[in-house]
Coordinates of C-alpha atoms in Angstrom, one line a residue:
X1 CA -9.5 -35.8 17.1
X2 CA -7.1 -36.7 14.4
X3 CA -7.8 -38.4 11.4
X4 CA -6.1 -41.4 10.4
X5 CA -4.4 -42.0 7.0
X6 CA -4.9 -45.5 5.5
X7 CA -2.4 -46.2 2.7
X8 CA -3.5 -49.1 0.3
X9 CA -1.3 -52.2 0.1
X10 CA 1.4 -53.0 -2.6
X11 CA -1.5 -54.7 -4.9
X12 CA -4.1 -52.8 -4.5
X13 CA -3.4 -49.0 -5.4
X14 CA -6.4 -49.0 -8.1
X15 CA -6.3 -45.3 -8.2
X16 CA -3.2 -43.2 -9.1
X17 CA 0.1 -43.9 -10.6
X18 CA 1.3 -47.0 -8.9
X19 CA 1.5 -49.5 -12.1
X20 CA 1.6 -46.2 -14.5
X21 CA 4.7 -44.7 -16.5
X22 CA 6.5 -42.3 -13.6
X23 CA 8.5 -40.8 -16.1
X24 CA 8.1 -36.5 -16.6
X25 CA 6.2 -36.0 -20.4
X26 CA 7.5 -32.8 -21.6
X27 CA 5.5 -31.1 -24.0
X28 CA 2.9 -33.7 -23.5
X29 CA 0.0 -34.6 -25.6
X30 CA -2.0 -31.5 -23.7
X31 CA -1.3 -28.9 -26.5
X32 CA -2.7 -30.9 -29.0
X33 CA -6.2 -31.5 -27.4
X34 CA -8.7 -30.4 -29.1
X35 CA -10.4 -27.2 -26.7
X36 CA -11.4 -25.0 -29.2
X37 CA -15.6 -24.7 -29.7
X38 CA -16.0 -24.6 -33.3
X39 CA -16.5 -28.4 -33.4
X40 CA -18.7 -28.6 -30.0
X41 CA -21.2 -25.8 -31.2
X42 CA -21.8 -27.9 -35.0
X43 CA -21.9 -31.5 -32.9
X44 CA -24.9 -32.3 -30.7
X45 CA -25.4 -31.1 -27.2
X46 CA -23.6 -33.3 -24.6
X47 CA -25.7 -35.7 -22.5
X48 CA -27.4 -34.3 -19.6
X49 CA -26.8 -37.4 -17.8
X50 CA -25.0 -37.5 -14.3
X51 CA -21.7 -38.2 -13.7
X52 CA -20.7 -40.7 -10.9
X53 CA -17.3 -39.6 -9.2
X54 CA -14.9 -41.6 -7.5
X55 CA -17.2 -42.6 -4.6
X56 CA -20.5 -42.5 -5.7
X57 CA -20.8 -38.8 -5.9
X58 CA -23.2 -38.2 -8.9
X59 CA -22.8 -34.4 -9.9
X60 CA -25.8 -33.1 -12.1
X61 CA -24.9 -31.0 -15.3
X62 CA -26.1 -27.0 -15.2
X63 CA -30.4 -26.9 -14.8
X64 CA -32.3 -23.9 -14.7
X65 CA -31.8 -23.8 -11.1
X66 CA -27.9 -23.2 -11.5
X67 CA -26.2 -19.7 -11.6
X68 CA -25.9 -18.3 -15.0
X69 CA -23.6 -16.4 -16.0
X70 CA -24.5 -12.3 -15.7
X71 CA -26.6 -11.0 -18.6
X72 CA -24.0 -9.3 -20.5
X73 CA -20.6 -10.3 -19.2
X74 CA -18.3 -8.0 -17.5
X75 CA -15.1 -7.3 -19.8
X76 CA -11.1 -7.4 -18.3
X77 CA -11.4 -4.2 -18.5
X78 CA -14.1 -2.8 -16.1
X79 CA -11.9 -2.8 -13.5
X80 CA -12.4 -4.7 -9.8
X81 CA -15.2 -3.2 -8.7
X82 CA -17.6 -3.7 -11.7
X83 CA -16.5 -7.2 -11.9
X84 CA -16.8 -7.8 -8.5
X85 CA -21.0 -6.7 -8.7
X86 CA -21.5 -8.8 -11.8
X87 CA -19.8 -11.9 -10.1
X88 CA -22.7 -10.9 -7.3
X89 CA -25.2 -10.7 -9.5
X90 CA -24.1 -14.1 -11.0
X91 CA -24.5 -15.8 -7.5
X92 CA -21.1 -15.5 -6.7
X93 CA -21.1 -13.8 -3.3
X94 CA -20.3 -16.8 -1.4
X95 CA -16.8 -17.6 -3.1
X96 CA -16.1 -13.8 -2.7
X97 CA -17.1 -13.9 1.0
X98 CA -14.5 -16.9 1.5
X99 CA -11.8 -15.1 -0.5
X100 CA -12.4 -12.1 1.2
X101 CA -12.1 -13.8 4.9
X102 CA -8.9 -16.0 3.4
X103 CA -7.1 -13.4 2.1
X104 CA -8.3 -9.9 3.4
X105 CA -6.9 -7.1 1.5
X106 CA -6.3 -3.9 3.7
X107 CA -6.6 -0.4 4.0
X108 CA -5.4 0.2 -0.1
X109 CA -7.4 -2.7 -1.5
X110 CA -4.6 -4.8 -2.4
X111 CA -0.8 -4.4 -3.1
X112 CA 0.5 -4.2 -6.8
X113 CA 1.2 -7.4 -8.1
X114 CA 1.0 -9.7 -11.2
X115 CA -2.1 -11.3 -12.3
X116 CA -2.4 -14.0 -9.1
X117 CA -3.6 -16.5 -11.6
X118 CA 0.8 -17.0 -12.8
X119 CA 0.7 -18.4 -8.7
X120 CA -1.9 -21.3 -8.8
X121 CA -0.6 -21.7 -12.6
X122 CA 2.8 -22.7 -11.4
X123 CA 1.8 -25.0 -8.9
X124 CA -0.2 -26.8 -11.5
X125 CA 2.3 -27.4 -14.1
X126 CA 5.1 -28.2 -11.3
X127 CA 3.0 -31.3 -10.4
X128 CA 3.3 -34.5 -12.0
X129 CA 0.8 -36.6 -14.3
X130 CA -1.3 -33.2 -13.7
X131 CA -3.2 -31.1 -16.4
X132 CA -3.9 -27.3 -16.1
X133 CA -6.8 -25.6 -18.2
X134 CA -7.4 -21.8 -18.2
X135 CA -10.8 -20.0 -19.0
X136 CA -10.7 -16.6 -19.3
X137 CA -9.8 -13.5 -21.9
X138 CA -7.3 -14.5 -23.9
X139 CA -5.0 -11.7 -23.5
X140 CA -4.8 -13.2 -20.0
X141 CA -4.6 -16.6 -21.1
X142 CA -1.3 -15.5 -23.6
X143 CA 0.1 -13.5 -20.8
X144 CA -0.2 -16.3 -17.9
X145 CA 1.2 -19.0 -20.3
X146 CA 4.1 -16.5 -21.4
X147 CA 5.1 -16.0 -18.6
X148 CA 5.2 -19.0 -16.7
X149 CA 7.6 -20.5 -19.8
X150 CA 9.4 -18.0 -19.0
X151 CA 9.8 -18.9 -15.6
X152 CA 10.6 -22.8 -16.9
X153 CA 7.6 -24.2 -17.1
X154 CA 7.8 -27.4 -19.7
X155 CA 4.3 -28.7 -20.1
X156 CA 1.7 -27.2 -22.3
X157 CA -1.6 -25.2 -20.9
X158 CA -5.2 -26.0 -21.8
X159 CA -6.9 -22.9 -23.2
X160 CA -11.0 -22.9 -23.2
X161 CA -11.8 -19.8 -25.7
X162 CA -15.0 -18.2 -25.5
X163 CA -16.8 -15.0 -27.2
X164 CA -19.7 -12.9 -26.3
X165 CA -22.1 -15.6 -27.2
X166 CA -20.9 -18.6 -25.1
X167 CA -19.9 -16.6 -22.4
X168 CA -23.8 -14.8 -21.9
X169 CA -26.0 -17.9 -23.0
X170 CA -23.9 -20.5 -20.9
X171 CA -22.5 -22.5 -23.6
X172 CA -18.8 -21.5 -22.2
X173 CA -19.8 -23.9 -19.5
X174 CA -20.3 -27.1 -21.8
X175 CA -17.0 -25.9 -23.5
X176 CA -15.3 -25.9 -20.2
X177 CA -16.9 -29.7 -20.0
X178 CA -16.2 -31.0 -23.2
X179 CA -12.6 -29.9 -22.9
X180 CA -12.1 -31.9 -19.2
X181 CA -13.7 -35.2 -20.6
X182 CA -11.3 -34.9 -23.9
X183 CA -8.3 -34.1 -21.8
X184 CA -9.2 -36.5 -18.9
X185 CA -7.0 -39.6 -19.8
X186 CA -6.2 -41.5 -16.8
X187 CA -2.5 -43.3 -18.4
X188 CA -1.5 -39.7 -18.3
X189 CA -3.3 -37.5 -15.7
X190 CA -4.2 -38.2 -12.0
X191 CA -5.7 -34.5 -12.0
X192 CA -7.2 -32.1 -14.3
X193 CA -7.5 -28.3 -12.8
X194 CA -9.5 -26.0 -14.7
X195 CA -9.0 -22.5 -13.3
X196 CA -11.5 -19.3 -13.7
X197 CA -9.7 -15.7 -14.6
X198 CA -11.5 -12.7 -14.1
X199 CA -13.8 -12.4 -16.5
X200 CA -15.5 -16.2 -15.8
X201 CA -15.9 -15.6 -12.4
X202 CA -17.5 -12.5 -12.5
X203 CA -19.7 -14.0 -15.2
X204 CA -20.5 -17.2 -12.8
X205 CA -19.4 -20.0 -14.7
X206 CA -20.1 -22.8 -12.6
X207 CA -16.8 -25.1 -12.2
X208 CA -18.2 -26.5 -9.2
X209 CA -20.6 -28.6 -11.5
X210 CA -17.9 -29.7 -13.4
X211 CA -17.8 -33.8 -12.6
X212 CA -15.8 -35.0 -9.8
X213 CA -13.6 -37.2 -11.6
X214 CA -13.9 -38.8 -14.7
X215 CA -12.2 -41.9 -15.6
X216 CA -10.4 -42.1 -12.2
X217 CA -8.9 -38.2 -13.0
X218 CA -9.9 -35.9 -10.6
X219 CA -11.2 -32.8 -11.8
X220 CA -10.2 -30.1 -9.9
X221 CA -12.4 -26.4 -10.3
X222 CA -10.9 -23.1 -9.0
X223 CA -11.9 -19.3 -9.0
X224 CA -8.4 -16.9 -8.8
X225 CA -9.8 -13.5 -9.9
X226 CA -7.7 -10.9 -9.8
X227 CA -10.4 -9.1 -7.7
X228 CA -10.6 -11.3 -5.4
X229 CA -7.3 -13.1 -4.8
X230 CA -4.9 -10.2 -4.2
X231 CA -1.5 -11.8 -4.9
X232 CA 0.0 -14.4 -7.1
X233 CA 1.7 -16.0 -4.0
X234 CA -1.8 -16.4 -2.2
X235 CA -3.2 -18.1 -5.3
X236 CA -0.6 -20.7 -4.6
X237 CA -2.7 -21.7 -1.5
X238 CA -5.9 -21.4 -3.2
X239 CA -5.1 -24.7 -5.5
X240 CA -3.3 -26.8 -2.5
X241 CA -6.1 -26.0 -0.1
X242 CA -8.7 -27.1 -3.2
X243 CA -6.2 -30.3 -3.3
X244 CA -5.6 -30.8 -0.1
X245 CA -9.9 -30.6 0.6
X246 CA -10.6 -33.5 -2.1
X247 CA -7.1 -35.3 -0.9
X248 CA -8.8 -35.3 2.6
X249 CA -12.4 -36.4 1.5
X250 CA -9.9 -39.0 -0.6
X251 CA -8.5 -40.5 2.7
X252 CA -11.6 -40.2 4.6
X253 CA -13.0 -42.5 2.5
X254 CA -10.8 -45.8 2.2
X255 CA -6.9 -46.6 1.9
X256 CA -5.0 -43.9 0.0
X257 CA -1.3 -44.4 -2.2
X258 CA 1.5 -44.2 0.1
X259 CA 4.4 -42.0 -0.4
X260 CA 6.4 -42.5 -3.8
X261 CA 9.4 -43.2 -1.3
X262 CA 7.7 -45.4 1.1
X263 CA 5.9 -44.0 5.0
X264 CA 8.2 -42.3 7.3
X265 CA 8.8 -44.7 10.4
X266 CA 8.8 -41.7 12.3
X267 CA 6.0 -38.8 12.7
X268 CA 6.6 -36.1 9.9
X269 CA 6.2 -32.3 9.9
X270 CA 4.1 -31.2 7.0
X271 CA 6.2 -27.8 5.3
X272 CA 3.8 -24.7 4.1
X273 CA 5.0 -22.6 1.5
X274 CA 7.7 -22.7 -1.1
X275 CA 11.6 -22.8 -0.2
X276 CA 14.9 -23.3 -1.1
X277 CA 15.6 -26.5 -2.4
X278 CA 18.2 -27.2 1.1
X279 CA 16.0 -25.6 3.7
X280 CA 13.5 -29.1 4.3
X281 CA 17.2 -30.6 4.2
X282 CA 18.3 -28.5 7.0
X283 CA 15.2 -28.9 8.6
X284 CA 15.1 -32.7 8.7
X285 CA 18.4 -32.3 10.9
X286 CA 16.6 -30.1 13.3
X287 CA 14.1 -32.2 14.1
X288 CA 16.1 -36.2 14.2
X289 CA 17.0 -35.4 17.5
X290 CA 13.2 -34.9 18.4
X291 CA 12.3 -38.5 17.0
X292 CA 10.8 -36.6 13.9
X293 CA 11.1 -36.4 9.7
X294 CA 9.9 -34.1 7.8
X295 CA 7.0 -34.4 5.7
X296 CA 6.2 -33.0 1.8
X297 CA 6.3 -29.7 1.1
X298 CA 2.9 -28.2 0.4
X299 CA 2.2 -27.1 -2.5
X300 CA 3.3 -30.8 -3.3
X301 CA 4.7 -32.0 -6.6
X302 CA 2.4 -34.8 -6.8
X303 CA -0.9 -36.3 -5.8
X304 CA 0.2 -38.8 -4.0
X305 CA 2.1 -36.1 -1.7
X306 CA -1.1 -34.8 -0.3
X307 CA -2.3 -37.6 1.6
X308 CA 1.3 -37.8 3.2
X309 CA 0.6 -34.0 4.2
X310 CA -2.4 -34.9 5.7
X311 CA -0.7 -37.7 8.1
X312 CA 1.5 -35.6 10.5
X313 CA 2.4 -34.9 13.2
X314 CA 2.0 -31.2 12.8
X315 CA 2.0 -28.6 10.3
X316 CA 5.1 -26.0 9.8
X317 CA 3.5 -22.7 8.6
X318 CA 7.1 -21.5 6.9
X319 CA 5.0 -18.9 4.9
X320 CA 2.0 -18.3 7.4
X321 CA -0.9 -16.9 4.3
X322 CA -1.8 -20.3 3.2
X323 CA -4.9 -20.1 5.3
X324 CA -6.9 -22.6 2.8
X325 CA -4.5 -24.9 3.4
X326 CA -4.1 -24.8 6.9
X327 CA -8.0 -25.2 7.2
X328 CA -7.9 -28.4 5.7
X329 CA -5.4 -29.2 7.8
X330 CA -6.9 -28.3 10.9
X331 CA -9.9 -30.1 9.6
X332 CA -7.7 -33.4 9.5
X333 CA -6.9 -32.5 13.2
X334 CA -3.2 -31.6 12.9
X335 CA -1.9 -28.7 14.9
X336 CA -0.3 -25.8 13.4
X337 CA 3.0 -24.2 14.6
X338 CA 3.9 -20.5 13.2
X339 CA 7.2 -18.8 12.1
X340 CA 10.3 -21.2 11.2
X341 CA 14.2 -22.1 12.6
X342 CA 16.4 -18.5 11.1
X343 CA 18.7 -17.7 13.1
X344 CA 19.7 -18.5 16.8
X345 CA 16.3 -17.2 18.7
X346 CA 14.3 -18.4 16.2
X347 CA 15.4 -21.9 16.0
X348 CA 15.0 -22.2 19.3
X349 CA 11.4 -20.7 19.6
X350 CA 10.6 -23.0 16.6
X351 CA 11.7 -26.5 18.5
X352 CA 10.2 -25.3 21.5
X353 CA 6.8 -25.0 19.7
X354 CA 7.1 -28.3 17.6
X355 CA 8.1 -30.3 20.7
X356 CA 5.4 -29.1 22.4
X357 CA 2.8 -29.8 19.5
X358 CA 4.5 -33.1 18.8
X359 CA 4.5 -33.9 22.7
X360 CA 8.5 -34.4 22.7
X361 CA 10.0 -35.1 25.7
X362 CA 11.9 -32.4 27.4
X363 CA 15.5 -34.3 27.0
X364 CA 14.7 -34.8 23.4
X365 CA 14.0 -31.0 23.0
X366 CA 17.7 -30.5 25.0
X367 CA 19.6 -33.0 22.9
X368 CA 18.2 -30.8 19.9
X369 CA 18.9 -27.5 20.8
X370 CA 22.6 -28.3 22.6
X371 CA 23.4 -29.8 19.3
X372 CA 22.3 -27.0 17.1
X373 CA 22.0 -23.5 18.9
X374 CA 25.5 -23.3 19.2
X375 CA 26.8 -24.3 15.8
X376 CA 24.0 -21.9 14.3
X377 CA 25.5 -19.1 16.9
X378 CA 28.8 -19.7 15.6
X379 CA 27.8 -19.3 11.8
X380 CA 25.7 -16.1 13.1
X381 CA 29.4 -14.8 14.1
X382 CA 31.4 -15.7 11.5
X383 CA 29.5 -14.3 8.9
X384 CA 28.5 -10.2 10.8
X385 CA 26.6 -8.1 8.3
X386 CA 27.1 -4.3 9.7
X387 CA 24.4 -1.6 8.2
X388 CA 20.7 -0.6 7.5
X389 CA 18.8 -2.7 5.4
X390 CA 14.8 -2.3 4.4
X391 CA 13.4 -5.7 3.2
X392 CA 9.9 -6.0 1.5
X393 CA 9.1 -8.2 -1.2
X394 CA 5.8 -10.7 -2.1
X395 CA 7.3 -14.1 -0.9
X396 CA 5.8 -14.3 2.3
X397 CA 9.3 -14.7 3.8
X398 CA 10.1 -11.4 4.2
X399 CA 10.1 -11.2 8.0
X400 CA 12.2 -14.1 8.2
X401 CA 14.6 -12.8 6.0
X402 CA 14.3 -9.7 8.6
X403 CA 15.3 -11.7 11.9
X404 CA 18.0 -13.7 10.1
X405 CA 19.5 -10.1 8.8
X406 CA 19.4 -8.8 12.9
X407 CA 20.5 -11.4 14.0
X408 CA 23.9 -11.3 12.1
X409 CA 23.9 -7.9 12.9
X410 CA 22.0 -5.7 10.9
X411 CA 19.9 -3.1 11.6
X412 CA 16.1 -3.4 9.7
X413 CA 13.9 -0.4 10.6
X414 CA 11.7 -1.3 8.3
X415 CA 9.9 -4.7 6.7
X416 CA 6.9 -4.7 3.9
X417 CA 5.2 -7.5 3.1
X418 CA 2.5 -7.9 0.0
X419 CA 1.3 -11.1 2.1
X420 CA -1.5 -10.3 5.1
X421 CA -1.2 -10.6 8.7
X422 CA -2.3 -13.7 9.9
X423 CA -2.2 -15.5 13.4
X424 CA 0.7 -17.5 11.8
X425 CA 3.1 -14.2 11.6
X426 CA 2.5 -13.4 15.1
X427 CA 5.9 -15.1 16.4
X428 CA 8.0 -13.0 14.0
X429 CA 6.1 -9.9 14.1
X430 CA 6.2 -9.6 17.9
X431 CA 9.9 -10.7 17.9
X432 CA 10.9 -7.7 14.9
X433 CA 8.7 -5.1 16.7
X434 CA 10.1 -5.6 20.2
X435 CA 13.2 -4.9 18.0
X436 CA 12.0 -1.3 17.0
X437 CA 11.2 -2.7 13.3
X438 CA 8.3 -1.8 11.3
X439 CA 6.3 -4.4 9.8
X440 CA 3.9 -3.3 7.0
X441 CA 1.1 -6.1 6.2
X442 CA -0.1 -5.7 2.4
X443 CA 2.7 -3.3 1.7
X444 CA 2.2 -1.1 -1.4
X445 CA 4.6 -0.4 -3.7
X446 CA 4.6 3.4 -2.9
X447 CA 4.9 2.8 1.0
X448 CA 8.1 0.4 0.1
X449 CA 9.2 3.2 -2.1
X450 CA 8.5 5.9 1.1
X451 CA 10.7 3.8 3.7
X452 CA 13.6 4.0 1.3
X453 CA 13.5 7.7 1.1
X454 CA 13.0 8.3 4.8
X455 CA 15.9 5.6 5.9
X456 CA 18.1 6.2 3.1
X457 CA 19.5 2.6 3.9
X458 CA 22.8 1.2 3.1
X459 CA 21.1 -1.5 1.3
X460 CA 17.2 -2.1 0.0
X461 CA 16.5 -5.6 -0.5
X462 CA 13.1 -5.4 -2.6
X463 CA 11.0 -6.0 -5.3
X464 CA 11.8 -4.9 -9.4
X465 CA 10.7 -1.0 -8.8
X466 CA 11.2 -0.8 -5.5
X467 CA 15.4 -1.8 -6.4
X468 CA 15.2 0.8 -9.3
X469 CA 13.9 3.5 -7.0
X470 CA 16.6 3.0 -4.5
X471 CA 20.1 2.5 -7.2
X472 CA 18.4 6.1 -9.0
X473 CA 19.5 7.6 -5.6
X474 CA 23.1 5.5 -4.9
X475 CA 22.0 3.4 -2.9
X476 CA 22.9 -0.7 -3.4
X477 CA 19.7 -2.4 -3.9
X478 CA 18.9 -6.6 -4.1
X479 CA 16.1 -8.2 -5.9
X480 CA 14.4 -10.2 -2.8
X481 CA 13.3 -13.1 -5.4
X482 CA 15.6 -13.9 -7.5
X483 CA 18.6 -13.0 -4.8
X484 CA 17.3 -13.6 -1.4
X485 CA 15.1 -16.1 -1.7
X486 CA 17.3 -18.4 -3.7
X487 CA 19.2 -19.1 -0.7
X488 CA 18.9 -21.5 2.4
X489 CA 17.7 -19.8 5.3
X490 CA 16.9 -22.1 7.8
X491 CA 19.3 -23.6 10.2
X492 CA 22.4 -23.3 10.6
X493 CA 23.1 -23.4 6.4
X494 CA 21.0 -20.2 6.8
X495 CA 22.6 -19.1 9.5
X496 CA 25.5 -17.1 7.1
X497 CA 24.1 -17.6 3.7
X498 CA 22.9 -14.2 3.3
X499 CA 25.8 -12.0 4.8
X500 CA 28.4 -12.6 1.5
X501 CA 25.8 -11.3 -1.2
X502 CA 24.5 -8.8 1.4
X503 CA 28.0 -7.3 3.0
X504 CA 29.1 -7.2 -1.2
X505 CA 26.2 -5.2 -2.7
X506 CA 26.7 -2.8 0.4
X507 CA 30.4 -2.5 -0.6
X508 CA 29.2 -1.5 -4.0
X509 CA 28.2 2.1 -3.0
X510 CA 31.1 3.9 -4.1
X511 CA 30.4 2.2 -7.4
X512 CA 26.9 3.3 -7.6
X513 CA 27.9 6.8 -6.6
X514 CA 30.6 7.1 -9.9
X515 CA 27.5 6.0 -12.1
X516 CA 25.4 8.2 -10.8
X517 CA 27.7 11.2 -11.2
X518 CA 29.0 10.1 -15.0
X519 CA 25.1 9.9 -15.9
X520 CA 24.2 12.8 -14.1
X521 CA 21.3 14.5 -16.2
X522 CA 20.8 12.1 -18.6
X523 CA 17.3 10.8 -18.2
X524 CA 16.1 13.8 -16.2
X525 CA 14.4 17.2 -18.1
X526 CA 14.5 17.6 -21.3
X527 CA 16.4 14.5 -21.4
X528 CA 13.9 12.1 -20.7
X529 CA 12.1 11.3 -23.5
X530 CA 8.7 12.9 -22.4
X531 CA 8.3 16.2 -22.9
X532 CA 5.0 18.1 -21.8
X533 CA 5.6 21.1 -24.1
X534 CA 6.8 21.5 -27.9
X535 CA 10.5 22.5 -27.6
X536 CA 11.0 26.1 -28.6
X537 CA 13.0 26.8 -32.0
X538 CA 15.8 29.1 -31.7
X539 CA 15.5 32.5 -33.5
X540 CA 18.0 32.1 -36.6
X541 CA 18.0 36.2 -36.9
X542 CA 19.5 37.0 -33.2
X543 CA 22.4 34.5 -34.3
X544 CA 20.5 31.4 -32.5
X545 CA 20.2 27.6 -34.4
X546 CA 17.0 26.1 -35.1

């Protein structure tokens, strides 16, 4: 049975934004909060009294009942295994039991990756009136907020420091609580999200005591270790699903804000995972013809967006990890439909499965694919990519990018993907291997590294080390994330968008092979750098130079 969304009227939006300043606050106010301890420890200790959330949910502060954190901490670096058995004996096995089942690793633990703390970051601090706290080492803490500057990020992040002290007796806790009531300002935030690193989690600090919402700001607690969460791109879904959970309970509740831009008159397709800014474009002319819109793109950009996620139709799994997600989702009673419209086979596939989850009428379906398939077989045509081409990468699209890449003509012998297998991937997966491709799940950086040596493509499409293994050996190599990735690929804009930047980097071999030979040496032997033996001194008597 579906759930039904229930948007409050024009007058009577007494939670969220409606009647609040809309406008983007760079650098806001959030750097300058006050989060350090030094203050808390010489004021008094903070009322133990309850705190009532939105509806009537009273959340008690930390008894002697609740998990403490482990007896001495675990330090960053103990490495996952010791962290993992002091989060255990902290009472954490149940949030390690869920991340486990959401995001199994595989046979080699987990792939190599960057802390997957940068993915939930970045969702955070893309979403408006929403502020992001961190607790954690603060090497971490430097690194994450570094780094997601770097990658355009214009709002500050909330730090909650901690030493040996607060961290064993608990009082890193009350830190984490006095922060979230001093940052919790409802004329700027709808949502605060505090997030656990490593060294927290494994310690048990208890964000799920944190208060519900204070103030009409909900308060948003998540664990992304990095032994538990293997990749950045999954932490992603470990924030929206936490969203998406307290949007749902939200709407379950009473009327909800309606979109920013008004309801869709017609049923919407909710969008999982991130994508090129024209691809929900291109996707919205797919499915007029079927009577449909699409809906937000989850991870949303704002609160509001996730109870618009929640009433649709059905539920686009684009990138098919976001398991959390699609549980909440399920939970709503919306139906789930894998894979996504690349190329000419699987656009058709894709309208076939959303007409049949939306219940569209079969002349609907025709009208959509007589309009589109051809046009998108055209493009395919017009636009031929002729070689061999590996593709791996974290994105979660990289078996799309694989059937968009045959279908124009190329051959791929061979896809890895850090994301896991899932029911989701089945569509493409069955589709690539009837094709003779490989598909690795929870590809490591060695076994991306193996299938360029044994294919000895005329292109690698990959991650950072994975292109620097393949140009050492000649051979043309694209970074899947900044190059790939950054263009449509659904429909029929994606239908040739990848054959000009592919068909030139493969026309760049001759180039690569000059280099190669001009450098030849340099960087190899004695020429390296490292050496693993003093260097011998000539003998100045037998005529030689020292």
């Amino acid at each position: 049975m579906q759930a039904k969304v229930l948007y409050m009227s024009a007058g009577d939006e007494s939670m969220g934004d409606a009647n609040r300043p809309t406008d983007e606050v760079v650098y806001d106010d959030a750097g300058r909060t006050p989060l350090g301890n030094e203050a808390a420890r010489a004021a008094a200790e903070p009322s133990a009294a309850p705190t009532e959330g939105p509806a009537g949910d009273t959340t008690q502060e930390p008894t002697g009942d609740a998990p403490q954190v482990a007896g001495d901490g675990a330090g960053c670096h103990a490495g996952a295994d010791q962290l993992r058995r002091a989060a255990e004996a902290a009472g954490q096995s149940e949030l390690l039991q869920r991340l486990a089942t959401d995001y199994p690793t595989g046979p080699h633990d987990q792939p190599q990756s960057m802390c997957p703390a940068f993915g939930s970051l970045r969702v955070g601090l893309r979403m408006r009136r929403t502020a992001t706290v961190l607790c954690g080492s603060a090497c971490c803490v430097y690194g994450l907020t570094f780094t997601s500057h770097f990658y355009g990020a214009k709002r500050s992040v909330g730090y909650v420091p901690f030493d040996s002290e607060t961290l064993v007796t608990g009082k890193l806790f009350e830190d984490v609580r006095a922060a979230v009531q001093q940052l919790a300002d409802p004329a700027k935030y709808d949502a605060v999200v505090v997030t656990n690193l490593c060294v927290p989690t494994a310690s048990g600090v208890p964000l799920r005591l944190l208060p519900k919402a204070i103030d009409g700001v909900r308060i948003i607690g998540i664990d992304v270790p990095g032994f538990g969460v293997p990749t950045h791109a999954e932490a992603k879904d470990v924030l929206a699903g936490a969203m998406l959970k307290y949007a749902r309970g939200e709407a379950e509740q009473g009327p909800v804000q309606a979109p920013r831009e008004g309801r869709s008159e017609r049923p919407t397709v909710t969008l999982l995972g991130e994508m090129f800014p024209a691809d929900p474009v291109g996707i919205g002319m797919l499915l007029e013809p079927l009577g449909l819109a699409t809906g937000p793109v989850v991870p949303t950009r704002e609160w509001r967006e996730l109870y618009a996620a929640l009433d649709c139709a059905a539920v686009a799994a684009i990138h098919p990890y976001y398991t959390a997600s699609i549980r909440e989702l399920q939970e709503a009673g919306r139906r789930v439909v894998g894979s996504a419209p690349v190329g000419h086979d699987g656009t058709a596939a894709w309208l076939d499965a959303i007409a049949d989850a939306c219940n569209v009428p079969a002349d609907k379906l025709a009208a959509a694919k007589n309009a589109f398939l051809p046009i998108i077989r055209k493009a395919l045509a017009e636009a031929p990519v002729d070689g061999t081409i590996t593709v791996s990468g974290y994105e979660g699209s990289e078996l799309l990018v694989a059937r968009l890449l045959m279908e124009s003509g190329a051959r791929v012998p061979y896809v890895g993907t850090a994301a896991p297998k899932t029911q989701w991937s089945k569509p493409d997966l069955e589709w690539l291997e009837a094709r003779g491709t490989t598909v690795q799940f929870r590809a490591a950086l060695e076994q991306d590294k193996a299938a360029v040596d044994a294919v000895k493509p005329d292109l690698a499409i990959g991650t950072t080390p994975v292109v620097q293994h393949a140009k050492q050996q000649s051979i043309p190599a694209l970074y899947f994330t900044n190059l790939i990735s950054a263009r449509p690929l659904m429909g029929a804009a994606g239908a040739g968008s990848l054959a000009q930047v592919v068909n030139a980097a493969m026309a760049s071999r001759a180039r690569f092979d000059r280099m190669n030979a001009f450098f030849a040496g340099v960087g190899d032997g004695d020429t390296a750098g490292i050496w693993d033996r003093m260097p011998a001194h000539a003998d100045k008597s037998a005529g030689g130079h020292s």
